[in-house]
Every structure is written in C-alpha cells, then in structure tokens.
Amino acid sequence: MAGQLVKEWAGIQQFPAATQEKLVDLLAKLKNQNVDKLTILVMGKGGVGKSSTINSIIGEPVVTVSAFQSETPRPVMVSRSRAGFTMNIIDTPGLVEGGYVNDQVLDSIKSFLGRFLMMKTIDVLLYVDRLDAYRVDDLDKQVVKAITDSFGKEIWHKAMVVLTHAQLSPPDALTYEEFFSKRSESLLKCVRQGARISKKDVQNFAIPVALVENSGRCNKNEHDEKILPTGTPWIPNVVHAITNIALNGKGGILFDKKLIEGPNANDRGKLFIPLILAFQYFFVIRPIQKQIRYDVARETKPSWA
Ligand code: GDP
Ligand code: MG
C-alpha cells in the first residue's frame, strides 16, 4: 500500500502451534480464492475493546489500549503480511462522546480512509461491543445509523458483530448459551433497526456474531489456545468468520469520492424538480391560461369601441 509500511506478520508466531495451523489454513483458503489482501475496518463505541481485539488478532500490541477515556485519538491502520497475503486493520476512535454520536470522529474516519483507501475497498467491518452489557438503547441504534449513513447500507453485508468480555458468568439462571443468544439477538435487532433493514431483507443481511476474550486471564485448552467458556478457541474462530465474510460473494465497499462526500442534499432535492415543474404546469399555469382565455372570450366590447 502506497506510503504505508507493510511489515511481516510476526505476531502469528506468538500463537500456539494449533492456532497457527488454523490461521495458515484460513489464509491459504483466501489465497485459493484469489484474495491476497483484506482490509478490515473496526468501529464501535469507546472502551468496548476495539483496540484490544486488534492486538489479540495480530498477536502483537500494535495499537494503544487504555482502560480510561482518551483512547485512540485518531484512526490508525496496521498492515501485516505473510506468505503473500496482506491484512490491513483500521482501528478507530469510539463513535460516542458525552451521550451522543460524535460526527467529528466519523468525519475524521472518513478523511483518513480517503487518504489511505481511495479507490480501494473495505472488505470487512467489525462492529465491536461488549457481551457483558445488559441493555441496548437508542444510542446504539444511532451509532449504527451513523455508520449506515456514512458508508451505505451495503456495509452490513460485509459486517460482523464482535462481542468482547466473552468470559463471563451469566446472571440469574441463564446458561451461557442463553445469555449469548439473548444479548446477540437484541444487538442484532438494534443493528437491523439502525441500518433500516426491512423484515423481508433480513435473510439478505445475516450478520454473524463472534465472541472475543482479550483478557490475559482468558482460559486455555490443552494446546494452550485461548478459549471461550464454550471451549471454542476464539482467535481462529474470529478469523474464520472474517474469512467467510470476505468470501460471501458480496462486493466490498469501494471507497471513492462519492462515498467520502456522501449523498448531497442538493442533488437529492434535484430529483423532485421535474415533478414540481409538471405539477406547476398542470395545476397552476394551465388553469390560469384557461381562465384568461375564458375571460377574453366573455369580454364584451365597451360601447365607445
Ligand atoms: P477501545 O476503546 O474500544 O479501543 O477499547 P480498548 O481495547 O482500549 O479496551 C478498553 C479496556 O477494556 C481496556 O482496559 C482493556 O484491557 C479492556 N478490555 C478490552 N477487551 C477486553 C476483554 O475482552 N476482556 C476484558 N476482561 N477486558 C477487556
Ligand atoms: Mg481503542
């Protein structure tokens, strides 16, 4: 990538052998399908674990993680390559500040992408939130809406919901699976509403959900792989889900001038101009002409003429 340093993906060697094997297989699968590059955009609210997830997947501390506020001040792209395959991951600042979606952050993401991704595609969107959150509110919907307004509804064809803090004990009498399905269903419902995906279009936008546990205290299996409470090694699982999205047959989101500038309100208005003119002709001008002709015809000459 021009002007962008692509380093060897050394972090992959930090993973236990079992994980490395699965990752190498997945990269080979992508290359077999002629995909030798993936660009992954990571977005969500602040403090949900976006940066931590990137570090976990890359296997190195490549982006800054912070427990308190301030976090990623601007978007950052990390590029790693291995055996002819390049992965670009873009970390972004949280989209919410003081209870509102921060439009400046969205603009900064768009101008960053404009600089680095012009005429290139976003292949996968990771929409990150926490598993251990118990409610979804209007703000979540607004975050999804803001992403949709910026990148188009199609971005959800290329999206995956990532839930961090996956190593938890569910409250009440819920099993882990029940808790996971309740949490993901309510978040997916919010995504569908925020992205204005209609009921009949739901099949078309089957958005996968993957679990992540970034904590150093994550449980491991006998092969030393970090596992979810279900026993699934989560890193290969997430990369597998990313691979499926990349190969799902829907095109990536092309980053061109039109996307950066967004739908122009003036252009949208222009669509109605012919309609308004037609309306004026039939309902204003014609009746007036008719009335004038009628008046002229009815006019009696004054006696002096
Ligand atoms: P970001 O603002 O979305 O980029 O979030 P960060 O990655 O900076 O994480 C915010 C805080 O949450 C940090 O203290 C992380 O260590 C912590 N964190 C992130 N992911 C997890 C996770 O999966 N489990 C646990 N226990 N902590 C996490
Ligand atoms: Mg961050």
Short mmCIF file of C-alpha atoms and ligand atoms in Angstrom, two decimals:
data_model
loop_
_atom_site.label_atom_id
_atom_site.label_comp_id
_atom_site.label_asym_id
_atom_site.label_seq_id
_atom_site.Cartn_x
_atom_site.Cartn_y
_atom_site.Cartn_z
CA MET A 1 0.00 0.00 0.00
CA ALA A 2 1.46 3.34 -1.06
CA GLY A 3 3.07 5.23 1.78
CA GLN A 4 2.09 2.52 4.20
CA LEU A 5 4.62 0.30 5.85
CA VAL A 6 3.66 -3.35 5.42
CA LYS A 7 5.51 -5.41 7.99
CA GLU A 8 5.90 -9.14 8.14
CA TRP A 9 3.13 -10.62 10.29
CA ALA A 10 5.49 -11.80 13.01
CA GLY A 11 2.81 -11.93 15.69
CA ILE A 12 1.39 -15.08 14.14
CA GLN A 13 4.37 -16.96 15.56
CA GLN A 14 3.37 -15.94 19.08
CA PHE A 15 0.28 -18.12 18.82
CA PRO A 16 0.34 -21.74 19.97
CA ALA A 17 1.02 -24.20 17.14
CA ALA A 18 -2.62 -25.34 16.96
CA THR A 19 -3.82 -21.76 16.39
CA GLN A 20 -1.05 -21.02 13.87
CA GLU A 21 -2.01 -24.08 11.84
CA LYS A 22 -5.66 -22.98 11.64
CA LEU A 23 -4.71 -19.42 10.70
CA VAL A 24 -2.33 -20.58 7.97
CA ASP A 25 -5.13 -22.80 6.58
CA LEU A 26 -7.55 -19.87 6.53
CA LEU A 27 -5.06 -17.61 4.74
CA ALA A 28 -4.43 -20.39 2.22
CA LYS A 29 -8.20 -20.68 1.67
CA LEU A 30 -8.37 -16.94 0.92
CA LYS A 31 -5.41 -17.13 -1.46
CA ASN A 32 -7.03 -20.08 -3.23
CA GLN A 33 -9.99 -17.82 -3.93
CA ASN A 34 -7.60 -15.17 -5.25
CA VAL A 35 -7.97 -12.98 -2.19
CA ASP A 36 -4.48 -11.85 -1.25
CA LYS A 37 -5.46 -8.78 0.73
CA LEU A 38 -8.12 -7.95 3.29
CA THR A 39 -8.94 -4.53 4.67
CA ILE A 40 -10.82 -4.66 7.93
CA LEU A 41 -12.46 -1.62 9.49
CA VAL A 42 -13.09 -1.76 13.25
CA MET A 43 -15.76 0.51 14.73
CA GLY A 44 -17.93 0.87 17.80
CA LYS A 45 -18.34 2.91 20.95
CA GLY A 46 -15.33 3.79 23.11
CA GLY A 47 -13.90 1.35 25.62
CA VAL A 48 -15.64 -1.71 24.20
CA GLY A 49 -12.37 -3.45 23.29
CA LYS A 50 -11.75 -2.49 19.66
CA SER A 51 -8.02 -1.89 20.07
CA SER A 52 -7.55 -4.92 22.35
CA THR A 53 -9.24 -7.15 19.78
CA ILE A 54 -6.91 -5.92 17.04
CA ASN A 55 -3.88 -6.64 19.23
CA SER A 56 -5.22 -10.11 20.01
CA ILE A 57 -5.77 -10.97 16.34
CA ILE A 58 -2.42 -9.59 15.17
CA GLY A 59 -0.69 -11.24 18.12
CA GLU A 60 1.32 -8.13 19.00
CA PRO A 61 0.50 -4.90 20.86
CA VAL A 62 0.18 -2.81 17.70
CA VAL A 63 -2.42 -0.28 18.83
CA THR A 64 -2.89 1.53 22.13
CA VAL A 65 -5.28 0.09 24.66
CA SER A 66 -6.48 2.18 27.54
CA ALA A 67 -8.74 1.47 30.46
CA PHE A 68 -9.74 5.09 30.88
CA GLN A 69 -11.16 7.57 28.35
CA SER A 70 -8.96 9.33 25.77
CA GLU A 71 -8.12 6.01 23.97
CA THR A 72 -7.34 6.04 20.20
CA PRO A 73 -7.30 9.75 19.35
CA ARG A 74 -7.39 9.19 15.59
CA PRO A 75 -7.74 6.29 13.16
CA VAL A 76 -4.70 4.04 12.75
CA MET A 77 -4.03 1.46 10.07
CA VAL A 78 -1.91 -1.58 10.83
CA SER A 79 -0.71 -3.69 7.91
CA ARG A 80 0.83 -7.11 8.23
CA SER A 81 1.73 -9.58 5.53
CA ARG A 82 2.51 -13.24 5.49
CA ALA A 83 3.27 -15.57 2.58
CA GLY A 84 1.99 -13.04 0.04
CA PHE A 85 -1.16 -12.26 1.99
CA THR A 86 -1.69 -8.78 3.44
CA MET A 87 -4.06 -7.83 6.20
CA ASN A 88 -4.86 -4.17 6.85
CA ILE A 89 -6.76 -3.42 10.03
CA ILE A 90 -8.04 0.07 10.75
CA ASP A 91 -8.56 0.97 14.39
CA THR A 92 -10.84 3.96 15.03
CA PRO A 93 -11.75 6.20 17.96
CA GLY A 94 -15.01 5.48 19.77
CA LEU A 95 -18.03 6.93 17.96
CA VAL A 96 -19.80 8.12 21.09
CA GLU A 97 -18.93 11.02 23.33
CA GLY A 98 -20.98 12.59 26.10
CA GLY A 99 -24.02 10.54 25.20
CA TYR A 100 -24.05 11.46 21.50
CA VAL A 101 -22.64 10.10 18.28
CA ASN A 102 -19.62 12.28 17.58
CA ASP A 103 -19.84 13.43 13.96
CA GLN A 104 -16.31 14.82 14.07
CA VAL A 105 -14.97 11.35 14.80
CA LEU A 106 -16.91 9.97 11.85
CA ASP A 107 -15.57 12.73 9.62
CA SER A 108 -12.03 12.01 10.81
CA ILE A 109 -12.50 8.32 9.96
CA LYS A 110 -13.80 9.19 6.53
CA SER A 111 -10.99 11.59 5.74
CA PHE A 112 -8.46 9.04 6.99
CA LEU A 113 -9.95 6.39 4.70
CA GLY A 114 -9.98 8.94 1.90
CA ARG A 115 -6.23 9.35 2.33
CA PHE A 116 -5.30 5.68 2.59
CA LEU A 117 -8.04 3.76 0.84
CA MET A 118 -9.02 5.90 -2.15
CA MET A 119 -10.41 3.56 -4.84
CA LYS A 120 -9.77 0.57 -2.58
CA THR A 121 -12.34 -1.49 -0.71
CA ILE A 122 -13.32 -2.14 2.87
CA ASP A 123 -13.72 -5.90 2.88
CA VAL A 124 -14.94 -6.48 6.41
CA LEU A 125 -16.47 -4.33 9.14
CA LEU A 126 -16.04 -5.45 12.72
CA TYR A 127 -18.73 -3.79 14.80
CA VAL A 128 -17.49 -4.21 18.36
CA ASP A 129 -19.46 -4.15 21.59
CA ARG A 130 -19.30 -5.98 24.91
CA LEU A 131 -21.01 -9.26 25.67
CA ASP A 132 -21.41 -8.29 29.31
CA ALA A 133 -23.80 -5.43 28.71
CA TYR A 134 -27.40 -5.94 29.60
CA ARG A 135 -29.23 -3.44 27.55
CA VAL A 136 -29.33 -1.95 24.12
CA ASP A 137 -30.60 1.61 23.85
CA ASP A 138 -31.32 4.34 21.38
CA LEU A 139 -27.66 5.42 21.37
CA ASP A 140 -26.63 2.03 19.96
CA LYS A 141 -29.18 2.49 17.21
CA GLN A 142 -27.77 5.94 16.48
CA VAL A 143 -24.24 4.56 16.21
CA VAL A 144 -25.43 2.00 13.66
CA LYS A 145 -27.40 4.69 11.83
CA ALA A 146 -24.33 6.93 11.68
CA ILE A 147 -22.24 4.11 10.20
CA THR A 148 -25.01 3.33 7.71
CA ASP A 149 -25.35 6.99 6.68
CA SER A 150 -21.59 7.25 6.16
CA PHE A 151 -20.87 4.01 4.32
CA GLY A 152 -24.22 2.92 2.91
CA LYS A 153 -26.50 0.09 3.98
CA GLU A 154 -24.36 -2.36 1.95
CA ILE A 155 -21.65 -2.20 4.57
CA TRP A 156 -23.81 -4.55 6.67
CA HIS A 157 -23.35 -7.24 4.00
CA LYS A 158 -19.71 -7.14 4.99
CA ALA A 159 -20.18 -6.79 8.72
CA MET A 160 -19.71 -8.92 11.78
CA VAL A 161 -20.68 -8.15 15.35
CA VAL A 162 -17.81 -8.85 17.75
CA LEU A 163 -18.65 -9.22 21.44
CA THR A 164 -15.74 -8.79 23.84
CA HIS A 165 -15.50 -9.73 27.54
CA ALA A 166 -16.82 -13.12 26.50
CA GLN A 167 -15.51 -14.90 29.58
CA LEU A 168 -18.40 -14.21 31.91
CA SER A 169 -20.78 -15.95 34.23
CA PRO A 170 -24.31 -15.16 33.12
CA PRO A 171 -26.61 -13.53 35.67
CA ASP A 172 -29.70 -15.20 37.06
CA ALA A 173 -30.48 -18.70 35.98
CA LEU A 174 -29.40 -18.23 32.37
CA THR A 175 -26.96 -20.64 30.76
CA TYR A 176 -24.02 -19.15 28.86
CA GLU A 177 -25.63 -20.03 25.52
CA GLU A 178 -28.95 -18.49 26.53
CA PHE A 179 -27.25 -15.30 27.67
CA PHE A 180 -25.21 -15.10 24.46
CA SER A 181 -28.25 -15.63 22.28
CA LYS A 182 -30.32 -13.03 24.15
CA ARG A 183 -27.53 -10.46 24.04
CA SER A 184 -26.70 -11.03 20.37
CA GLU A 185 -30.35 -11.09 19.33
CA SER A 186 -31.09 -7.75 20.99
CA LEU A 187 -27.97 -6.19 19.49
CA LEU A 188 -28.72 -7.57 16.02
CA LYS A 189 -32.26 -6.23 16.26
CA CYS A 190 -30.80 -2.83 17.07
CA VAL A 191 -28.40 -3.09 14.10
CA ARG A 192 -31.27 -4.00 11.78
CA GLN A 193 -33.31 -1.04 13.01
CA GLY A 194 -30.40 1.41 12.90
CA ALA A 195 -29.47 0.23 9.40
CA ARG A 196 -33.12 0.26 8.32
CA ILE A 197 -33.01 -3.35 7.17
CA SER A 198 -36.60 -4.38 6.47
CA LYS A 199 -38.12 -7.68 7.64
CA LYS A 200 -38.10 -9.03 4.11
CA ASP A 201 -34.41 -8.14 3.73
CA VAL A 202 -33.29 -9.84 6.94
CA GLN A 203 -32.25 -13.02 5.10
CA ASN A 204 -30.03 -10.92 2.87
CA PHE A 205 -28.28 -9.35 5.83
CA ALA A 206 -27.44 -12.35 8.01
CA ILE A 207 -24.89 -10.67 10.25
CA PRO A 208 -22.64 -13.14 12.10
CA VAL A 209 -21.69 -12.64 15.74
CA ALA A 210 -18.33 -13.74 17.17
CA LEU A 211 -17.08 -13.82 20.73
CA VAL A 212 -13.76 -12.47 21.93
CA GLU A 213 -11.94 -12.52 25.27
CA ASN A 214 -8.97 -10.18 25.29
CA SER A 215 -8.09 -10.57 28.94
CA GLY A 216 -4.76 -12.14 29.87
CA ARG A 217 -6.81 -14.30 32.21
CA CYS A 218 -8.63 -15.97 29.34
CA ASN A 219 -8.92 -19.74 29.85
CA LYS A 220 -6.85 -22.00 27.63
CA ASN A 221 -7.24 -25.52 26.28
CA GLU A 222 -4.69 -28.34 26.37
CA HIS A 223 -2.99 -26.89 23.27
CA ASP A 224 -2.53 -23.56 25.05
CA GLU A 225 -5.14 -21.86 22.86
CA LYS A 226 -7.33 -19.14 24.40
CA ILE A 227 -10.85 -20.49 24.65
CA LEU A 228 -14.38 -19.25 25.24
CA PRO A 229 -16.48 -20.72 28.06
CA THR A 230 -17.93 -23.00 25.34
CA GLY A 231 -14.45 -24.48 24.75
CA THR A 232 -14.02 -22.90 21.29
CA PRO A 233 -10.58 -21.40 20.60
CA TRP A 234 -11.71 -17.89 19.79
CA ILE A 235 -8.89 -16.43 17.68
CA PRO A 236 -9.15 -18.94 14.81
CA ASN A 237 -12.93 -18.72 15.21
CA VAL A 238 -12.96 -14.94 14.62
CA VAL A 239 -10.52 -15.19 11.70
CA HIS A 240 -12.70 -17.94 10.23
CA ALA A 241 -15.77 -15.69 10.47
CA ILE A 242 -13.78 -12.85 8.83
CA THR A 243 -12.80 -15.23 6.02
CA ASN A 244 -16.44 -16.20 5.47
CA ILE A 245 -17.45 -12.57 5.14
CA ALA A 246 -14.61 -11.89 2.72
CA LEU A 247 -15.78 -14.82 0.58
CA ASN A 248 -19.54 -14.25 0.90
CA GLY A 249 -19.87 -13.16 -2.70
CA LYS A 250 -20.94 -9.59 -1.93
CA GLY A 251 -18.57 -6.90 -3.12
CA GLY A 252 -16.50 -4.89 -0.65
CA ILE A 253 -17.34 -1.25 -0.01
CA LEU A 254 -15.45 0.78 -2.60
CA PHE A 255 -14.00 3.90 -1.11
CA ASP A 256 -14.42 6.54 -3.78
CA LYS A 257 -15.06 10.27 -3.88
CA LYS A 258 -18.81 9.77 -3.84
CA LEU A 259 -18.63 7.80 -0.59
CA ILE A 260 -16.46 10.39 1.13
CA GLU A 261 -18.61 13.31 0.10
CA GLY A 262 -21.79 11.44 0.98
CA PRO A 263 -25.21 11.86 -0.54
CA ASN A 264 -25.53 15.53 -1.42
CA ALA A 265 -28.70 17.11 -0.08
CA ASN A 266 -28.89 19.44 -3.12
CA ASP A 267 -28.64 16.52 -5.51
CA ARG A 268 -31.36 14.69 -3.66
CA GLY A 269 -33.62 17.74 -4.00
CA LYS A 270 -32.93 17.93 -7.73
CA LEU A 271 -34.82 14.68 -8.29
CA PHE A 272 -38.03 16.50 -7.50
CA ILE A 273 -37.52 19.42 -9.88
CA PRO A 274 -39.20 17.81 -12.94
CA LEU A 275 -42.08 16.71 -10.70
CA ILE A 276 -42.54 20.19 -9.29
CA LEU A 277 -42.42 21.72 -12.79
CA ALA A 278 -45.02 19.25 -14.04
CA PHE A 279 -47.21 20.00 -11.07
CA GLN A 280 -46.94 23.71 -11.68
CA TYR A 281 -47.78 23.29 -15.37
CA PHE A 282 -50.88 21.18 -14.89
CA PHE A 283 -52.25 22.65 -11.70
CA VAL A 284 -51.19 26.29 -11.82
CA ILE A 285 -50.24 27.52 -15.30
CA ARG A 286 -52.87 25.62 -17.31
CA PRO A 287 -55.84 26.66 -15.12
CA ILE A 288 -54.68 30.30 -15.28
CA GLN A 289 -54.34 30.19 -19.08
CA LYS A 290 -57.77 28.60 -19.30
CA GLN A 291 -59.25 31.28 -17.10
CA ILE A 292 -57.64 34.05 -19.20
CA ARG A 293 -58.94 32.53 -22.44
CA TYR A 294 -62.37 32.25 -20.87
CA ASP A 295 -62.28 35.87 -19.70
CA VAL A 296 -61.12 37.06 -23.12
CA ALA A 297 -63.89 35.15 -24.85
CA ARG A 298 -66.51 36.51 -22.48
CA GLU A 299 -65.34 40.08 -22.71
CA THR A 300 -67.94 42.33 -24.31
CA LYS A 301 -66.66 45.31 -26.19
CA PRO A 302 -67.24 48.63 -24.42
CA SER A 303 -69.73 50.90 -26.17
CA TRP A 304 -67.08 53.50 -27.20
CA ALA A 305 -65.08 50.79 -29.17
P1 GDP B 1 -11.50 0.59 22.73
O1 GDP B 1 -11.68 1.94 23.31
O2 GDP B 1 -12.79 0.07 22.16
O3 GDP B 1 -10.36 0.50 21.77
O4 GDP B 1 -11.18 -0.40 23.97
P2 GDP B 1 -9.76 -0.92 24.49
O5 GDP B 1 -9.28 -2.04 23.64
O6 GDP B 1 -8.83 0.24 24.67
O7 GDP B 1 -10.19 -1.56 25.89
C1 GDP B 1 -10.73 -0.79 26.93
C2 GDP B 1 -10.48 -1.53 28.26
O8 GDP B 1 -11.18 -2.78 28.27
C3 GDP B 1 -9.02 -1.87 28.50
O9 GDP B 1 -8.76 -1.74 29.87
C4 GDP B 1 -8.91 -3.33 28.08
O10 GDP B 1 -7.89 -4.00 28.77
C5 GDP B 1 -10.27 -3.86 28.48
N1 GDP B 1 -10.71 -4.97 27.61
C6 GDP B 1 -10.85 -4.96 26.27
N2 GDP B 1 -11.32 -6.14 25.82
C7 GDP B 1 -11.50 -6.92 26.91
C8 GDP B 1 -11.96 -8.27 27.09
O11 GDP B 1 -12.31 -8.99 26.15
N3 GDP B 1 -11.99 -8.74 28.39
C9 GDP B 1 -11.62 -7.98 29.45
N4 GDP B 1 -11.68 -8.51 30.65
N5 GDP B 1 -11.17 -6.71 29.30
C10 GDP B 1 -11.11 -6.18 28.05
MG MG B 2 -9.13 1.99 21.04
#
